[in-house]
Amino acid sequence: MSKQSVAVRKFDAVIVGAGGSGLRAAIQLSEAGLKTAVLSKVFPTRSHTVAAQGGVSASLGNSEEDHWHWHMYDTVKGSDWLGDQDAIEYMCRKAPEVVVELEHFGMPFDRTDEGKIYQRPFGGHMSNFGEKPVRRACAAADRTGHAMLHALYQRNVRANTQFFVEWMALDLIRDQSGEVLGVIALEMETGEVVAFHSKATVFATGGAGRIYYSSTNAFINTGDGLGMAARAGIALEDMEFWQFHPTGVAGAGVLITEGVRGEGGILRNSTNERFMERYAPNAKDLASRDVVSRAMVTEINEGRGCGPNKDFVLLDITHLDPATIMKRLPGIREISIQFAGIDPIKAPIPVVPTCHYQMGGVPTNYKGQVVGDDGAPVRGFYAAGEVACASVHGANRLGTNSLLDLLVFGKASGDTVIDDVRSGEIGLRDLPADFADRTLARLNRLNTQTGGASVNECRLELQRTMQKHCGVFRFKDMLVEGVAKIIEVEKAVAHTEIKDKSQVWNTARVEALELDNLVEVAKATMVSAEARKESRGAHVRDDAPDTPANPNGRDDANWHKHTLWHREGNRLSYKPVIMKPLSVETIALKTRSY
Amino acid sequence: MDDREKLNRLRWRCTRRAMLEMDLLLGEFLERLYPTLDAAQADAFVTMADMEDLELWPLVNGQREPDDPVQAEVLALLRNVRVK
Ligand SMILES: Cc1cc2nc3c(=O)[nH]c(=O)nc-3n(C[C@H](O)[C@H](O)[C@H](O)COP(=O)(O)OP(=O)(O)OC[C@H]3O[C@@H](n4cnc5c(N)ncnc54)[C@H](O)[C@@H]3O)c2cc1C
């Protein structure tokens, strides 16, 4: 393939990703009259945002008194003080506005008797700076993400957003000065490679949870935005921080809701012991996610796991009345029959802590601009949603803050693009002559590779390595070994071979290209985790335990800073956490305890 | 589109879905059972793979029954898929 064969299409803005964040950004741009293209690997309403059930947070105060400042406090604390306080203030203050706006877009929120948006309690949501639980989560039954995506999609149809469905973006286009000029993308139906040349490029590609063997994330979450950014020389921020959910079905990863333990489900080890009594005598099986996850891993590591490989524990609801299970936990029985081969009425469900959410990502400021190492915006480049690190989630995300992040920063990035276009800050700059070379070389390599590695085997090796060496509970030696292993995986990935060389609907090629992205995310995660010699939020190391000097193993003197991973040289640098909010006082460092 | 292209498109739509549950079930079905379907059943499966997950999930877990008898046949097979 030669350069000449790459067609160029011109837009004011190109958005990669049609989940909640991409669609929210697109509304701003299209309604402002900008010619906007949205690319997606799947039809927009099949994006992973659909899977979110729990809700979206906003201090509407519809059921009881609430305040954005309290929400801000909870978010800073949840982040274990690694979140940037300007971005957190911005998000929490904007929350009521964007949620009400969503309602006006047609989102069918559950309602109170007076017709207001109904709000329910959720872990970590407190009033009066951590005093007592408050009802802050807004939901549309158990289909919040689905309803949100539909409302946003309809609004985009009305605004004439142009969708490119079943297109995969492959690489960013940057010029000599570092300005971003668009993306190169592959149309699956034709195999055609096209440049989307634009004034603004917005990444909204979602998460990368498929780097782990056990993940609640759908297969689509291969971290394409992170891979593209890293290959284009953008450092990735705080990639060591991944949230794990304690109860994914062993093997399949499918999430078993916390509600199961809420209804009386008990975790047991191979001796049938209710082990949570030892780790959390009061809360027991209902202790917070990280406490339960770590207890489970400790049981497994100490040889009390179940099954032939002693690699899972059991979630037991056999003592509950079957009628209660059917009524209160609909779907759970089907899930465990289909994904664990177990009828939970008769036998306990095998579960393991499972990768759920990526806190790190492409570094941005609270306006949705991607920022370089010095904090200055990268011209023409914006990001929002799970791919971005604003950083509002810091070392640990609070439930329901992710859907909020999509709305707030999707909108903010759109608004910033509009300002930057109107002020002339960004424009349609000339494409450099070699803009497609690296992408075409990558495609050519795949087309001509012989005697290379299988994509499936490489992916499995990558996932197993991450799971074993960089899971929920981390050990020094395992991390050091993990870095070496993931570099071996990378070498194999550089030589993947696909048998199918055709153009049209070549899914083998697409999967190989996804793997190119997964491996960047895996390296960033492993290298960043090995280097951070403290425990903070979701990053918990065996050699950084709870001591009086460093409660919970957190070491602010040395590690209260953001990690930046640079692909070139597999190198790390660090930048300070922004402790100064926009208008209120700093929420000072404190031990995180609930 | 030739058969390979059609099958690959179907594979993409079965394994790049909104919910992990559906990726796993439809992916497994496609590899193991789809090749055994007759033409009408295969068409019905393609139609079902084009549904959104929150439409399809209640059918798969038995909360709803389909109107179309051929879909019901395919669904009976899909409900018995076990992913491990
Ligand atoms: C099971 C589950 C339950 C959850 N529940 C909640 C909850 O209750 N509340 C909450 O706040 N959060 C929840 N989360 C987290 C939240 O759902 C996600 O973080 C959020 O939906 C991500 O949205 P997004 O817009 O960033 O990306 P996504 O919705 O994942 O969309 C990504 C988009 O990018 C596109 N894309 C990706 N790569 C490319 C490429 N190379 N080329 C073209 N297009 C591309 C995809 O096609 C897709 O359209 C949950 C997560 C999971 C897994």
XYZ file of C-alpha atoms and ligand atoms in Angstrom:
731
model
C 0.000 0.000 0.000
C 1.363 3.427 -0.827
C 0.681 6.772 0.730
C -1.303 7.788 -2.323
C -3.927 5.181 -1.547
C -4.927 6.890 1.714
C -7.982 9.037 1.021
C -8.352 12.172 3.129
C -11.626 13.468 4.565
C -11.820 16.842 6.244
C -13.808 17.774 9.343
C -13.863 20.454 11.974
C -13.780 17.768 14.638
C -13.336 14.037 14.728
C -14.383 12.120 17.815
C -13.113 8.582 18.276
C -15.678 6.700 20.347
C -19.460 6.727 20.566
C -19.976 5.791 24.211
C -21.326 8.251 26.759
C -18.356 10.613 26.601
C -18.023 10.675 22.820
C -21.726 11.201 22.259
C -21.869 13.962 24.871
C -18.957 15.773 23.219
C -20.544 15.337 19.788
C -23.758 17.052 20.892
C -21.848 20.213 21.832
C -19.950 20.268 18.550
C -22.768 19.440 16.162
C -25.195 21.801 17.845
C -22.611 24.574 17.524
C -22.569 23.921 13.773
C -19.158 22.275 13.577
C -18.783 19.547 10.986
C -18.308 16.576 13.268
C -17.441 12.946 12.588
C -17.814 10.227 15.224
C -15.967 6.954 14.625
C -16.885 3.763 16.435
C -15.891 0.121 16.290
C -19.557 -0.733 16.881
C -22.971 0.861 16.483
C -23.067 3.713 19.063
C -25.685 2.161 21.322
C -23.581 -0.994 21.543
C -20.817 0.853 23.361
C -19.782 -0.455 26.761
C -21.510 2.403 28.604
C -24.616 0.206 28.241
C -23.249 -2.128 30.927
C -23.425 0.524 33.669
C -26.362 -0.203 35.906
C -25.683 1.502 39.216
C -26.271 5.118 38.323
C -24.813 8.583 37.940
C -24.066 10.873 40.870
C -25.096 14.514 41.361
C -25.779 16.498 44.517
C -29.303 17.393 43.428
C -30.517 17.089 46.996
C -33.869 15.758 45.834
C -34.335 13.341 48.728
C -32.339 15.074 51.446
C -29.882 17.921 51.803
C -26.752 17.564 49.679
C -23.995 19.846 48.362
C -21.416 19.677 45.554
C -18.704 20.445 48.110
C -19.574 17.272 50.047
C -19.477 15.329 46.786
C -16.077 16.862 46.114
C -14.825 15.796 49.523
C -15.991 12.209 48.966
C -14.299 12.119 45.568
C -10.968 13.464 46.873
C -11.062 10.977 49.728
C -12.100 8.130 47.418
C -9.144 9.003 45.153
C -6.830 8.609 48.178
C -5.796 12.231 47.534
C -4.316 11.442 44.125
C -7.132 13.196 42.244
C -6.564 16.748 40.983
C -8.704 19.048 43.095
C -9.395 21.590 40.355
C -10.880 18.890 38.125
C -12.773 17.309 41.010
C -14.328 20.627 42.014
C -15.247 21.275 38.402
C -16.907 17.870 38.005
C -18.873 17.947 41.249
C -20.089 21.514 40.699
C -21.188 20.722 37.157
C -22.923 17.463 38.107
C -26.432 18.831 38.795
C -26.373 20.818 35.540
C -25.332 17.936 33.294
C -27.727 15.478 34.916
C -30.698 17.827 34.532
C -29.603 18.486 30.951
C -29.586 14.754 30.333
C -33.114 14.614 31.678
C -34.071 17.254 29.112
C -32.447 15.135 26.392
C -35.046 12.508 27.263
C -33.327 10.318 29.861
C -36.055 8.354 31.703
C -34.737 8.722 35.274
C -36.629 7.020 38.106
C -38.779 9.600 39.876
C -40.024 10.483 43.321
C -43.744 10.907 44.008
C -43.353 14.646 43.389
C -41.848 13.917 39.966
C -38.257 14.790 40.850
C -35.299 12.571 39.920
C -35.177 9.760 42.495
C -31.836 9.327 44.290
C -30.490 6.335 46.142
C -27.570 5.659 48.458
C -24.292 4.292 47.103
C -20.975 3.297 48.706
C -18.815 6.309 49.569
C -21.534 8.966 49.109
C -21.709 10.968 52.351
C -23.111 14.233 53.581
C -21.326 16.928 55.540
C -17.748 15.916 54.670
C -17.889 12.239 55.387
C -20.395 12.249 58.240
C -23.234 9.985 57.147
C -24.580 8.375 53.978
C -26.518 10.534 51.558
C -28.709 9.654 48.575
C -26.872 10.985 45.535
C -27.087 8.310 42.810
C -29.590 8.915 39.989
C -30.651 5.889 37.995
C -33.022 4.622 35.336
C -33.919 1.265 36.896
C -30.981 -1.123 36.310
C -30.377 0.221 32.807
C -28.883 3.644 33.487
C -26.026 3.396 30.981
C -28.298 2.031 28.269
C -30.900 4.767 28.761
C -28.206 7.431 28.850
C -26.631 6.254 25.616
C -29.992 6.192 23.845
C -30.884 9.703 24.975
C -27.505 11.031 23.822
C -27.645 9.170 20.518
C -31.105 10.537 19.636
C -29.936 14.044 20.349
C -26.979 13.524 18.009
C -29.201 12.248 15.231
C -31.200 15.438 15.568
C -28.023 17.528 15.428
C -26.767 15.781 12.270
C -23.635 14.274 13.738
C -22.012 12.109 11.081
C -21.353 8.570 12.310
C -18.765 6.176 10.919
C -19.835 2.829 12.316
C -17.601 -0.241 12.321
C -14.574 1.898 11.680
C -11.435 1.431 13.742
C -9.095 4.343 14.353
C -5.514 3.110 14.064
C -3.216 6.037 14.778
C -3.073 9.711 15.603
C -1.677 12.122 13.038
C 0.777 14.632 14.535
C 3.029 17.098 12.793
C 6.598 18.143 13.579
C 5.499 20.674 16.164
C 3.457 18.018 17.968
C 0.074 19.399 16.965
C -2.594 16.732 16.430
C -4.186 16.809 12.967
C -6.611 13.902 13.052
C -6.567 10.115 12.889
C -6.031 7.343 10.404
C -8.813 4.787 10.430
C -9.788 1.488 8.859
C -13.260 0.779 7.527
C -13.970 -2.851 8.327
C -16.518 -3.365 5.578
C -14.086 -2.364 2.812
C -10.659 -2.606 4.388
C -10.058 0.940 3.208
C -7.632 3.129 5.161
C -8.709 6.772 5.407
C -7.265 9.867 7.050
C -9.719 11.979 9.037
C -8.070 15.370 8.827
C -9.511 17.730 11.405
C -8.984 20.841 13.453
C -9.759 18.948 16.643
C -9.424 15.290 17.610
C -11.317 14.026 20.650
C -10.535 10.618 22.147
C -13.471 8.898 23.867
C -12.424 5.294 23.359
C -13.250 3.937 26.818
C -11.230 1.555 28.972
C -8.715 -1.232 28.515
C -9.867 -3.826 31.047
C -9.068 -6.644 28.641
C -5.396 -6.483 29.629
C -6.393 -8.766 32.520
C -7.316 -12.413 32.215
C -10.223 -11.902 34.541
C -12.175 -8.771 33.626
C -15.750 -7.531 33.873
C -15.140 -5.498 30.720
C -16.599 -6.488 27.374
C -14.164 -7.648 24.656
C -14.235 -4.227 22.996
C -12.217 -2.596 25.821
C -8.778 -2.971 24.289
C -7.421 0.473 25.139
C -7.119 1.679 21.557
C -7.011 5.342 22.558
C -4.166 4.650 24.968
C -2.219 2.686 22.375
C -2.644 5.386 19.748
C -1.659 8.147 22.164
C 1.396 6.242 23.409
C 2.594 5.502 19.878
C 2.258 9.207 19.082
C 4.509 10.152 21.987
C 1.890 11.144 24.567
C 2.767 9.887 28.066
C 0.080 7.903 29.935
C -0.837 8.946 33.477
C -1.318 6.813 36.616
C -1.691 3.538 34.747
C -0.893 1.452 37.852
C -4.346 2.198 39.240
C -7.042 -0.317 38.292
C -10.184 -0.938 40.297
C -11.036 -4.569 40.938
C -14.489 -5.861 41.727
C -14.400 -8.633 44.357
C -16.926 -10.932 42.771
C -16.401 -11.782 39.132
C -17.272 -15.346 38.116
C -13.991 -17.286 38.073
C -12.877 -17.761 34.480
C -15.583 -15.808 32.675
C -15.210 -12.583 34.671
C -18.923 -11.774 34.530
C -19.847 -9.494 37.394
C -21.902 -10.741 40.336
C -23.417 -7.662 41.917
C -22.638 -6.557 45.462
C -26.348 -7.054 46.081
C -25.741 -10.799 46.438
C -23.706 -10.231 49.583
C -26.239 -7.593 50.604
C -28.910 -10.292 50.559
C -26.822 -12.557 52.791
C -24.303 -14.193 50.452
C -21.172 -15.458 52.248
C -17.616 -15.900 50.991
C -15.956 -19.204 51.894
C -12.532 -20.760 51.401
C -11.547 -24.386 50.769
C -12.118 -25.311 54.432
C -15.629 -23.900 54.147
C -14.631 -21.123 56.535
C -16.401 -17.746 56.387
C -13.011 -16.062 56.150
C -14.216 -12.453 56.075
C -14.890 -12.772 59.811
C -11.129 -12.717 60.299
C -10.444 -9.722 58.043
C -13.407 -7.486 58.866
C -15.095 -8.671 62.055
C -17.870 -6.075 61.803
C -18.685 -5.556 58.156
C -17.613 -9.131 57.229
C -18.653 -9.960 53.659
C -19.951 -6.417 53.192
C -16.638 -4.666 53.829
C -15.490 -2.280 51.092
C -14.462 -3.618 47.686
C -10.713 -3.358 48.187
C -10.778 -5.002 51.629
C -12.826 -7.964 50.390
C -10.713 -8.348 47.236
C -7.463 -8.413 49.203
C -8.834 -10.913 51.723
C -9.839 -13.210 48.866
C -6.398 -13.014 47.278
C -4.705 -13.658 50.616
C -6.794 -16.808 51.092
C -5.856 -18.013 47.619
C -2.167 -17.148 48.052
C -2.029 -18.979 51.370
C -3.355 -22.150 49.776
C -6.981 -21.970 50.888
C -8.396 -21.398 47.429
C -10.882 -23.857 45.925
C -10.952 -26.021 42.812
C -8.227 -28.191 41.283
C -5.857 -25.214 40.997
C -6.947 -23.650 44.307
C -7.413 -20.393 42.446
C -10.843 -19.103 43.466
C -13.078 -18.787 46.514
C -16.791 -19.484 46.844
C -19.758 -17.185 47.110
C -22.386 -19.149 48.958
C -26.111 -18.416 48.816
C -27.309 -21.992 49.259
C -28.632 -21.087 52.734
C -30.994 -18.475 51.297
C -34.593 -19.282 50.480
C -34.759 -20.031 46.714
C -37.806 -17.757 46.513
C -35.698 -14.870 47.859
C -32.979 -15.572 45.316
C -35.449 -15.537 42.446
C -37.185 -12.420 43.697
C -34.358 -10.254 45.003
C -31.524 -11.367 42.766
C -33.047 -11.853 39.340
C -30.601 -12.945 36.685
C -27.976 -14.164 39.171
C -29.097 -17.760 38.924
C -28.962 -17.672 35.104
C -25.558 -15.980 35.159
C -24.030 -18.581 37.405
C -25.595 -21.466 35.507
C -24.411 -20.128 32.167
C -20.993 -18.820 33.173
C -19.953 -21.055 36.059
C -21.994 -24.164 35.306
C -23.369 -23.947 38.860
C -26.926 -23.621 40.106
C -26.402 -21.278 43.084
C -29.466 -22.650 44.828
C -27.644 -25.964 45.106
C -23.949 -25.063 45.186
C -21.750 -22.000 45.807
C -20.486 -19.833 42.938
C -16.701 -19.731 42.198
C -15.529 -16.104 42.275
C -12.297 -14.085 42.042
C -11.477 -10.364 42.266
C -11.874 -9.105 38.717
C -10.539 -6.081 36.863
C -13.286 -3.506 36.482
C -12.174 0.078 35.819
C -9.106 2.011 34.707
C -8.389 5.137 36.744
C -5.410 6.305 34.691
C -5.269 7.300 31.050
C -4.409 10.063 28.622
C -3.566 13.111 30.779
C -6.028 15.975 30.437
C -6.926 19.147 32.292
C -10.471 19.886 33.475
C -11.284 21.508 30.141
C -10.779 18.209 28.339
C -7.523 19.265 26.666
C -4.816 16.629 26.518
C -1.748 17.943 28.289
C 1.941 17.231 27.818
C 4.489 16.582 30.557
C 4.720 20.282 31.386
C 0.948 20.600 31.762
C 0.602 22.635 28.556
C -2.190 21.562 26.174
C -1.284 19.482 23.119
C -2.824 21.562 20.349
C -5.739 19.940 18.581
C -6.030 17.010 21.006
C -8.798 16.415 23.575
C -10.017 13.412 25.582
C -12.877 12.450 27.880
C -14.318 9.416 29.659
C -12.521 6.296 30.795
C -9.638 6.781 28.329
C -8.814 10.128 29.939
C -7.170 10.964 33.251
C -8.383 14.430 34.324
C -7.611 13.287 37.085
C -10.847 12.961 39.024
C -10.594 9.321 40.121
C -7.000 9.433 41.325
C -6.012 6.130 42.890
C -9.562 4.834 43.249
C -12.872 5.694 41.601
C -16.043 6.286 43.549
C -19.045 4.339 42.237
C -21.256 6.357 39.812
C -18.554 8.978 39.262
C -17.612 7.456 35.943
C -20.921 8.113 34.203
C -20.702 11.611 35.644
C -17.182 11.997 34.254
C -18.510 11.119 30.768
C -21.151 13.834 30.900
C -19.054 16.577 32.468
C -15.833 16.100 30.531
C -17.575 15.053 27.319
C -19.350 18.385 27.414
C -16.282 20.337 28.580
C -14.091 18.938 25.812
C -16.742 19.888 23.264
C -16.960 23.419 24.632
C -13.182 23.816 24.625
C -12.964 22.652 21.016
C -15.573 25.246 20.050
C -13.599 27.995 21.818
C -10.320 26.877 20.288
C -11.782 26.742 16.769
C -13.462 30.132 17.099
C -10.412 31.847 18.549
C -8.240 30.444 15.776
C -6.108 28.582 18.328
C -6.564 25.487 16.170
C -7.207 25.167 12.449
C -6.821 22.798 9.544
C -3.023 22.644 9.292
C -1.278 20.903 6.401
C -0.727 17.186 6.700
C 2.954 16.255 6.729
C 4.035 14.221 3.709
C 4.730 11.115 5.788
C 1.535 11.254 7.874
C 0.437 7.705 7.056
C 3.808 5.976 6.845
C 3.935 4.421 10.281
C 0.401 3.093 10.098
C 0.875 1.678 6.623
C 4.117 0.058 7.726
C 2.263 -1.596 10.591
C -0.437 -2.898 8.239
C 2.148 -4.059 5.741
C 4.057 -5.907 8.400
C 0.868 -7.801 9.318
C 0.129 -8.592 5.685
C 3.538 -10.033 4.988
C 4.505 -11.625 8.311
C 5.329 -15.310 8.131
C 6.366 -17.662 10.897
C 5.052 -15.241 13.537
C 3.100 -15.640 16.756
C -0.633 -16.272 17.062
C -2.724 -13.282 18.115
C -4.826 -15.381 20.475
C -1.840 -16.919 22.185
C -0.093 -13.578 22.607
C -3.227 -12.020 24.043
C -3.664 -14.881 26.502
C -0.042 -14.685 27.583
C -0.399 -10.932 28.085
C -3.586 -11.342 30.142
C -2.183 -14.140 32.291
C 0.974 -12.147 32.942
C -0.982 -9.098 34.070
C -3.294 -11.181 36.240
C -0.488 -13.050 37.940
C 2.068 -10.273 38.320
C 0.018 -7.116 38.657
C -3.334 -8.075 40.152
C -5.307 -6.775 43.067
C -2.515 -7.424 45.585
C 1.027 -6.734 44.419
C 4.397 -8.190 45.396
C 7.808 -6.705 44.731
C 9.435 -9.751 43.149
C 6.391 -10.550 41.074
C 6.320 -7.013 39.700
C 10.008 -7.067 38.800
C 9.532 -10.400 37.049
C 6.344 -9.062 35.464
C 8.193 -6.201 33.784
C 10.614 -8.662 32.180
C 7.778 -10.938 31.107
C 5.660 -8.220 29.560
C 8.647 -7.103 27.493
C 8.889 -10.672 26.207
C 5.199 -10.526 25.317
C 5.789 -7.273 23.480
C 8.466 -8.928 21.350
C 6.035 -11.646 20.321
C 3.299 -9.090 19.606
C 5.662 -7.302 17.215
C 5.631 -10.471 15.101
C 2.030 -11.591 15.182
C 0.914 -13.431 12.113
C -2.585 -13.655 10.644
C -3.545 -16.246 8.068
C -6.324 -14.189 6.514
C -4.840 -11.443 4.317
C -8.068 -10.281 2.707
C -9.398 -6.709 2.771
C -13.112 -6.952 3.444
C -14.227 -7.803 6.972
C -10.866 -9.118 8.034
C -11.563 -9.523 11.757
C -8.252 -11.302 12.317
C -6.452 -8.136 11.246
C -8.599 -5.975 13.499
C -7.883 -8.228 16.472
C -4.161 -8.073 15.778
C -4.387 -4.270 15.694
C -6.283 -4.272 18.983
C -3.513 -6.383 20.494
C -0.988 -3.700 19.464
C -2.920 -1.380 21.783
C -3.374 -3.840 24.640
C 0.355 -4.372 24.844
C 1.043 -0.652 25.279
C -1.455 -0.508 28.141
C -0.009 -3.617 29.747
C 3.530 -2.238 29.656
C 2.415 1.114 31.044
C 0.568 -0.619 33.885
C 3.307 -3.057 34.852
C 6.155 -0.551 34.688
C 4.245 2.130 36.600
C 3.153 -0.366 39.266
C 6.627 -1.803 39.764
C 8.028 1.676 40.324
C 5.459 2.975 42.825
C 6.843 1.749 46.149
C 3.822 2.592 48.288
C 0.239 1.458 48.675
C -2.435 3.946 47.645
C -6.055 3.406 46.676
C -6.265 0.459 44.324
C -2.476 -0.041 44.162
C -1.636 -2.217 47.153
C 1.811 -3.682 47.700
C 2.788 -6.346 50.136
C 6.026 -4.492 50.912
C 4.195 -1.248 51.715
C 2.035 -2.314 54.668
C 0.011 -0.298 57.141
C 2.375 1.291 59.707
C 1.952 4.230 62.123
C 4.329 6.293 59.971
C 2.560 5.337 56.724
C -1.081 4.487 57.468
C -2.465 2.032 54.871
C 1.057 1.933 53.427
C 0.623 5.336 51.823
C 3.842 7.325 51.611
C 2.965 10.937 50.857
C 6.473 12.233 51.395
C 7.780 10.240 48.443
C 4.796 9.250 46.369
C 2.127 11.930 46.445
C 2.538 12.488 42.702
C 1.184 11.367 39.335
C 3.047 8.801 37.275
C 3.719 9.472 33.588
C 4.751 6.484 31.463
C 6.572 7.210 28.220
C 6.512 4.541 25.550
C 9.858 5.551 24.180
C 12.445 3.956 26.405
C 9.720 2.482 28.656
C 10.528 5.406 30.929
C 8.723 7.092 33.822
C 8.505 10.657 35.024
C 6.298 12.243 37.649
C 4.246 15.391 38.069
C 2.632 16.975 41.112
C -0.966 16.403 42.141
C -2.997 19.599 41.747
C -4.074 20.337 45.310
C -5.591 23.757 44.637
C -9.276 23.653 43.764
C -10.870 26.348 41.587
C -12.693 28.296 44.275
C -12.662 26.508 47.625
C -9.929 25.578 50.086
C -7.670 22.608 49.526
C -8.923 19.382 51.026
C -5.797 18.560 52.981
C -4.093 15.169 53.028
C -5.563 12.770 55.562
C -5.578 9.041 56.170
C -8.301 7.393 54.129
C -10.525 5.379 56.425
C -14.207 4.537 56.307
C -20.457 -10.256 0.307
C -19.115 -13.788 0.186
C -19.587 -16.346 2.942
C -16.309 -15.628 4.658
C -17.105 -11.923 4.778
C -20.600 -12.562 6.111
C -19.303 -14.899 8.771
C -16.608 -12.439 9.859
C -19.112 -9.623 10.099
C -21.306 -11.857 12.213
C -18.289 -12.775 14.344
C -17.570 -9.088 14.981
C -21.182 -8.440 15.941
C -21.203 -11.452 18.264
C -17.963 -10.637 20.058
C -17.877 -6.827 20.214
C -21.014 -6.175 22.175
C -22.000 -3.893 25.018
C -22.059 -6.589 27.691
C -19.409 -9.181 28.449
C -22.147 -11.775 29.055
C -23.228 -11.431 25.454
C -19.704 -11.507 24.005
C -19.150 -14.795 25.781
C -22.472 -16.434 24.953
C -22.769 -15.394 21.340
C -19.087 -16.046 20.690
C -19.379 -19.564 22.055
C -22.616 -20.159 20.132
C -21.050 -18.973 16.897
C -18.129 -21.364 17.149
C -19.988 -24.426 18.378
C -23.635 -24.306 17.312
C -24.001 -21.851 14.457
C -22.436 -24.293 11.948
C -25.146 -26.845 12.821
C -28.124 -24.528 12.120
C -30.338 -24.812 9.048
C -30.724 -21.783 6.778
C -33.829 -20.383 8.482
C -32.292 -20.783 11.921
C -29.059 -19.157 10.763
C -31.047 -16.157 9.524
C -32.880 -15.967 12.821
C -29.571 -15.996 14.667
C -28.212 -13.162 12.516
C -31.327 -11.144 13.343
C -30.861 -11.838 17.032
C -27.175 -10.908 16.919
C -28.259 -7.552 15.511
C -30.485 -6.895 18.535
C -29.189 -4.720 21.329
C -28.012 -6.486 24.439
C -30.785 -5.254 26.669
C -33.303 -6.577 24.139
C -31.579 -9.910 23.828
C -30.621 -10.529 27.462
C -34.205 -10.985 28.759
C -34.798 -13.477 25.956
C -31.657 -15.407 26.830
C -32.314 -15.569 30.545
C -35.929 -16.558 30.083
C -37.608 -13.367 31.303
C -39.226 -13.037 27.878
C -40.274 -15.377 25.067
C -39.855 -14.494 21.369
C -42.851 -14.242 19.014
C -41.058 -15.891 16.134
C -41.024 -19.728 16.304
C -37.663 -20.065 14.527
C -36.125 -17.586 16.955
C -37.550 -19.749 19.738
C -35.692 -22.776 18.339
C -32.404 -20.893 18.225
C -33.014 -19.460 21.651
C -33.549 -22.914 23.116
C -30.017 -23.741 21.968
C -28.588 -20.418 23.106
C -30.055 -20.810 26.582
C -28.200 -24.063 26.964
C -24.803 -22.647 26.094
C -22.368 -22.922 28.991
C -19.263 -20.757 29.011
C -16.448 -21.799 31.275
C -20.124 -4.003 34.252
C -19.853 -2.520 34.459
C -20.723 -1.748 35.221
C -20.480 -0.381 35.433
N -21.372 0.366 36.184
C -21.160 1.699 36.356
C -22.100 2.510 37.067
O -23.133 2.035 37.528
N -21.840 3.831 37.220
C -20.723 4.415 36.709
O -20.548 5.617 36.878
N -19.829 3.674 36.005
C -20.019 2.340 35.818
N -19.104 1.596 35.104
C -18.019 2.299 34.388
C -18.578 3.024 33.154
O -19.625 2.287 32.600
C -17.523 3.244 32.066
O -16.385 3.795 32.629
C -18.037 4.205 30.992
O -19.266 3.766 30.493
C -17.053 4.392 29.851
O -17.631 5.260 28.896
P -16.780 5.881 27.703
O -17.640 6.853 26.991
O -15.490 6.360 28.234
O -16.449 4.633 26.786
P -17.352 3.441 26.192
O -18.777 3.531 26.533
O -16.628 2.199 26.541
O -17.246 3.698 24.650
C -16.047 3.610 23.939
C -16.322 3.916 22.496
O -15.105 4.013 21.785
C -15.185 3.284 20.591
N -13.827 2.899 20.225
C -12.874 2.342 21.006
N -11.744 2.164 20.306
C -11.983 2.621 19.064
C -11.216 2.720 17.869
N -9.954 2.286 17.801
N -11.798 3.230 16.768
C -13.075 3.655 16.780
N -13.838 3.603 17.883
C -13.300 3.094 18.998
C -16.124 2.151 20.889
O -16.686 1.633 19.713
C -17.145 2.864 21.756
O -18.091 3.509 20.940
C -19.330 0.215 34.884
C -18.449 -0.551 34.122
C -18.697 -1.917 33.915
C -17.721 -2.714 33.110
